PDB file of C-alpha atoms in Angstrom:
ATOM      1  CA  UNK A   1      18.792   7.769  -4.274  1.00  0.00           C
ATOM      2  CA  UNK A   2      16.033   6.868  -5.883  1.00  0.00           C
ATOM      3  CA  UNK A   3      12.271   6.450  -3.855  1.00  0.00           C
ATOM      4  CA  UNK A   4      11.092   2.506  -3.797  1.00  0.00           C
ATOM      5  CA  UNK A   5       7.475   1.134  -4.526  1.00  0.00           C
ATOM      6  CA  UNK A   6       5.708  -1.407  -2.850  1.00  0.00           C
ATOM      7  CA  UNK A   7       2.879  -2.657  -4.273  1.00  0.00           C
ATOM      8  CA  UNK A   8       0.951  -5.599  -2.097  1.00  0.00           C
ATOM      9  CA  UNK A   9      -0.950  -7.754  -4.543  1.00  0.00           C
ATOM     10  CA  UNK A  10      -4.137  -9.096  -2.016  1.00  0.00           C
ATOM     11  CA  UNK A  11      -6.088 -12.067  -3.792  1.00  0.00           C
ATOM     12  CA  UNK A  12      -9.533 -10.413  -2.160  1.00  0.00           C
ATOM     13  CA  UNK A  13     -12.603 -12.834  -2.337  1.00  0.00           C
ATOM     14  CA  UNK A  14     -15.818 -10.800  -3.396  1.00  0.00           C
ATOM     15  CA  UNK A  15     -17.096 -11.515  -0.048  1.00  0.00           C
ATOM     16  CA  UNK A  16     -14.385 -10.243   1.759  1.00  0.00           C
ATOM     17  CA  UNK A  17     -13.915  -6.846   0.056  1.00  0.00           C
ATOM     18  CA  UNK A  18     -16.002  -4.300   2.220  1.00  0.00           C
ATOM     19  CA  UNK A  19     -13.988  -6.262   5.214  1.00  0.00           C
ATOM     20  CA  UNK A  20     -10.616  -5.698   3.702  1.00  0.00           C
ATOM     21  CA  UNK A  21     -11.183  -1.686   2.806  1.00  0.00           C
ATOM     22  CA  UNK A  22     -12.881  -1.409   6.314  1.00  0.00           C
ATOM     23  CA  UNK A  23     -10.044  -2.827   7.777  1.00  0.00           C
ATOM     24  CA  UNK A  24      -7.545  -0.273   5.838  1.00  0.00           C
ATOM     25  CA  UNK A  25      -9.984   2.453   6.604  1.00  0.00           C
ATOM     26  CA  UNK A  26      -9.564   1.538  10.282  1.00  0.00           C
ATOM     27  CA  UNK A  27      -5.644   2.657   9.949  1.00  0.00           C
ATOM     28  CA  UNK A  28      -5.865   5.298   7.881  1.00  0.00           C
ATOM     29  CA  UNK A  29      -3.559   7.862   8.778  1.00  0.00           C
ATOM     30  CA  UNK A  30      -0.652   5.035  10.472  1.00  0.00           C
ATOM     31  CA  UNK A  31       1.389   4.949   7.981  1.00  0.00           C
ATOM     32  CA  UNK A  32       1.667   8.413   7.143  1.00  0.00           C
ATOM     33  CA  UNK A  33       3.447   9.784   9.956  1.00  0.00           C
ATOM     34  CA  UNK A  34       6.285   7.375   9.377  1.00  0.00           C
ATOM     35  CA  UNK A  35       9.565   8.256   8.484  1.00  0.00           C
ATOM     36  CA  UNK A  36      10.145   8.392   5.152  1.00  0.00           C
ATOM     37  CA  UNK A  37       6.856   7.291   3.730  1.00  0.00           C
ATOM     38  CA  UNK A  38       5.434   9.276   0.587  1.00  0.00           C
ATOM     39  CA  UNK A  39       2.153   7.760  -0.492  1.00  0.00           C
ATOM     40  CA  UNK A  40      -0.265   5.168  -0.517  1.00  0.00           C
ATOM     41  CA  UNK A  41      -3.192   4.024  -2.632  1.00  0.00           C
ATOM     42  CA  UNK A  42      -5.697   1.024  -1.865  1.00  0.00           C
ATOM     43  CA  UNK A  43      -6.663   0.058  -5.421  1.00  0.00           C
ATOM     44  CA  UNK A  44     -10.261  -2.164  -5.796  1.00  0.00           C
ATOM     45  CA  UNK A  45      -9.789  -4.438  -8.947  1.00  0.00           C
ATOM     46  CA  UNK A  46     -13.016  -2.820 -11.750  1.00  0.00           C
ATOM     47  CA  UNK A  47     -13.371  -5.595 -13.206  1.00  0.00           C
ATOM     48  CA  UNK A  48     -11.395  -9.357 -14.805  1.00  0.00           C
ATOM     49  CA  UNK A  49      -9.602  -9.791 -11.065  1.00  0.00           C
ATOM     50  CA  UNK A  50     -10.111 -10.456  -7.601  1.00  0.00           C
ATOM     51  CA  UNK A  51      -6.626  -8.639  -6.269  1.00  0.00           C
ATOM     52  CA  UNK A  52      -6.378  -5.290  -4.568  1.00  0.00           C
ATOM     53  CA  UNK A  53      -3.358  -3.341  -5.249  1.00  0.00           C
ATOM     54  CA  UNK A  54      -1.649  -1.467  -2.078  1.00  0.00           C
ATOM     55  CA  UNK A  55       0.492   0.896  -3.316  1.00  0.00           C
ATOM     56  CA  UNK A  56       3.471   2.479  -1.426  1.00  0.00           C
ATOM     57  CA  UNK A  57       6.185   4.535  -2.089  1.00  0.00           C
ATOM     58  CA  UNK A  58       9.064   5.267   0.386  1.00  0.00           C
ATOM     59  CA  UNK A  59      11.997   7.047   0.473  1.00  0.00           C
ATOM     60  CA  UNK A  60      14.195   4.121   0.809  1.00  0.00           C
ATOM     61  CA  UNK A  61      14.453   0.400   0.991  1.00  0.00           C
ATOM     62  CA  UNK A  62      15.644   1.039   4.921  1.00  0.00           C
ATOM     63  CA  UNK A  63      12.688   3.597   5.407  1.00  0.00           C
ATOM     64  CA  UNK A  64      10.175   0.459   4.091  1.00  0.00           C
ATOM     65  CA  UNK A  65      12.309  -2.308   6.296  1.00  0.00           C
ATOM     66  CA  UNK A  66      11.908   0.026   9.628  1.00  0.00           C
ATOM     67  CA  UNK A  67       7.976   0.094   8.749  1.00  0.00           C
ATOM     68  CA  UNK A  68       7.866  -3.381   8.164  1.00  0.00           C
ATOM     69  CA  UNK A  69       9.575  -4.382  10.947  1.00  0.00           C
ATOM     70  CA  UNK A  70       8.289  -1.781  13.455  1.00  0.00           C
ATOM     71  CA  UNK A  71       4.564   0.263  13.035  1.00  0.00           C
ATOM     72  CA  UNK A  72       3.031  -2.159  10.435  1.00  0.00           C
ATOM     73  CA  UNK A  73       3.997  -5.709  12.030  1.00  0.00           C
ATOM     74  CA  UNK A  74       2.284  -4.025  15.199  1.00  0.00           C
ATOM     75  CA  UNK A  75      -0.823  -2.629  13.595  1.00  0.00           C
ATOM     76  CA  UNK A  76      -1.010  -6.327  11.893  1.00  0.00           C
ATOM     77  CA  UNK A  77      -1.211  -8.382  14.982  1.00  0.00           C
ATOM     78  CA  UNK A  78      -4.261  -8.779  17.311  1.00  0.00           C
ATOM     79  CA  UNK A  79      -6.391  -7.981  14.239  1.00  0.00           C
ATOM     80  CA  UNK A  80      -9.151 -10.440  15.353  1.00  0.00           C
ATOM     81  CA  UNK A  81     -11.298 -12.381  13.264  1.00  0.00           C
ATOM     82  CA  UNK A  82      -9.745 -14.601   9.478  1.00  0.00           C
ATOM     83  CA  UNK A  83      -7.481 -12.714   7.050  1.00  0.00           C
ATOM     84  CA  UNK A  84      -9.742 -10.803   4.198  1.00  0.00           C
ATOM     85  CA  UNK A  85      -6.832 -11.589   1.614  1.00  0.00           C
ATOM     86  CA  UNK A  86      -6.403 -15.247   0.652  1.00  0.00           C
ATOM     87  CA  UNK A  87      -3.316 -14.414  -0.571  1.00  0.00           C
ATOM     88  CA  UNK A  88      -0.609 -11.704  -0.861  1.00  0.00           C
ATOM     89  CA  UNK A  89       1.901 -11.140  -3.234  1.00  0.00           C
ATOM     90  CA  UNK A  90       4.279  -7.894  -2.397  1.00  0.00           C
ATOM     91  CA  UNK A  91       6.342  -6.627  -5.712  1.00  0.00           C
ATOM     92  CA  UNK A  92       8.907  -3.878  -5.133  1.00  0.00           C
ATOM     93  CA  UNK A  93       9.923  -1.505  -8.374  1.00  0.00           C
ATOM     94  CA  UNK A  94      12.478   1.794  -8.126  1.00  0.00           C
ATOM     95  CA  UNK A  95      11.060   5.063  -9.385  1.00  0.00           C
ATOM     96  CA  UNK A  96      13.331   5.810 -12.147  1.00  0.00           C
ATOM     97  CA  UNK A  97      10.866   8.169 -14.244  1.00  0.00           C
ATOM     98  CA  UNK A  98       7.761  10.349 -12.710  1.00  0.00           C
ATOM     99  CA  UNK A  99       5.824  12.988 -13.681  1.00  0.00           C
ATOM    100  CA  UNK A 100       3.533  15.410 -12.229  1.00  0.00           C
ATOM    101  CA  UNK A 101       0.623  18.014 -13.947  1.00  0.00           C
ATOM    102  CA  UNK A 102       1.869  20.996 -15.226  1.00  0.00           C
ATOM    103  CA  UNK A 103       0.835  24.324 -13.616  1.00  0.00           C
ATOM    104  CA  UNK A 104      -2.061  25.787 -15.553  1.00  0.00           C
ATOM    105  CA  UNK A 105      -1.843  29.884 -16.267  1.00  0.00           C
ATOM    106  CA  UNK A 106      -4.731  31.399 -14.503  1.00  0.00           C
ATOM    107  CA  UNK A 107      -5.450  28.082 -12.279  1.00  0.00           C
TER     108      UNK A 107
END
């Protein structure tokens, strides 16, 4: 079975950036101890876009759903204060080709 990736597309106002990654900093390490997860990457747009990419990948679509529905609906509510994001968009893909550096000689 192949791993799934979730990418959350956030629509981040400049304004609201340093709010949004300080929020995410405040949970780091949450999501990792869940079952099934495999990574994670908060992207900041460089430049020609306002949206953050958060980028998961999971062993399964039922690994994901359990998070969803269990840790990250939890870590979500009582947040206090306005949403950062003005809008979120998530986009799910299958991993159906990686690859990884090759092991140097003498590294």
């Amino acid at each position: 079975m192949p791993s799934v990736v979730k990418i959350n597309v956030l629509t981040v106002p400049k304004e609201q950036r340093e709010v949004l990654e300080q929020r995410f900093s405040s949970r780091a390490g949450l999501v990792e101890s869940q079952d099934g997860f495999e990574w994670f990457e908060l992207l900041r747009p460089v430049e020609g876009t306002d949206q953050y990419l958060v980028y998961t990948r999971w062993r399964s679509e039922e690994d994901f759903q359990r998070w969803m529905n269990g840790e990250m609906r939890q870590a979500h509510q009582g947040g206090g204060g306005r949403p950062a994001a003005s809008g979120a968009t998530l986009w799910s893909f299958e991993v159906v080709q990686q690859a990884a550096p090759k092991a140097r000689d003498g590294a």
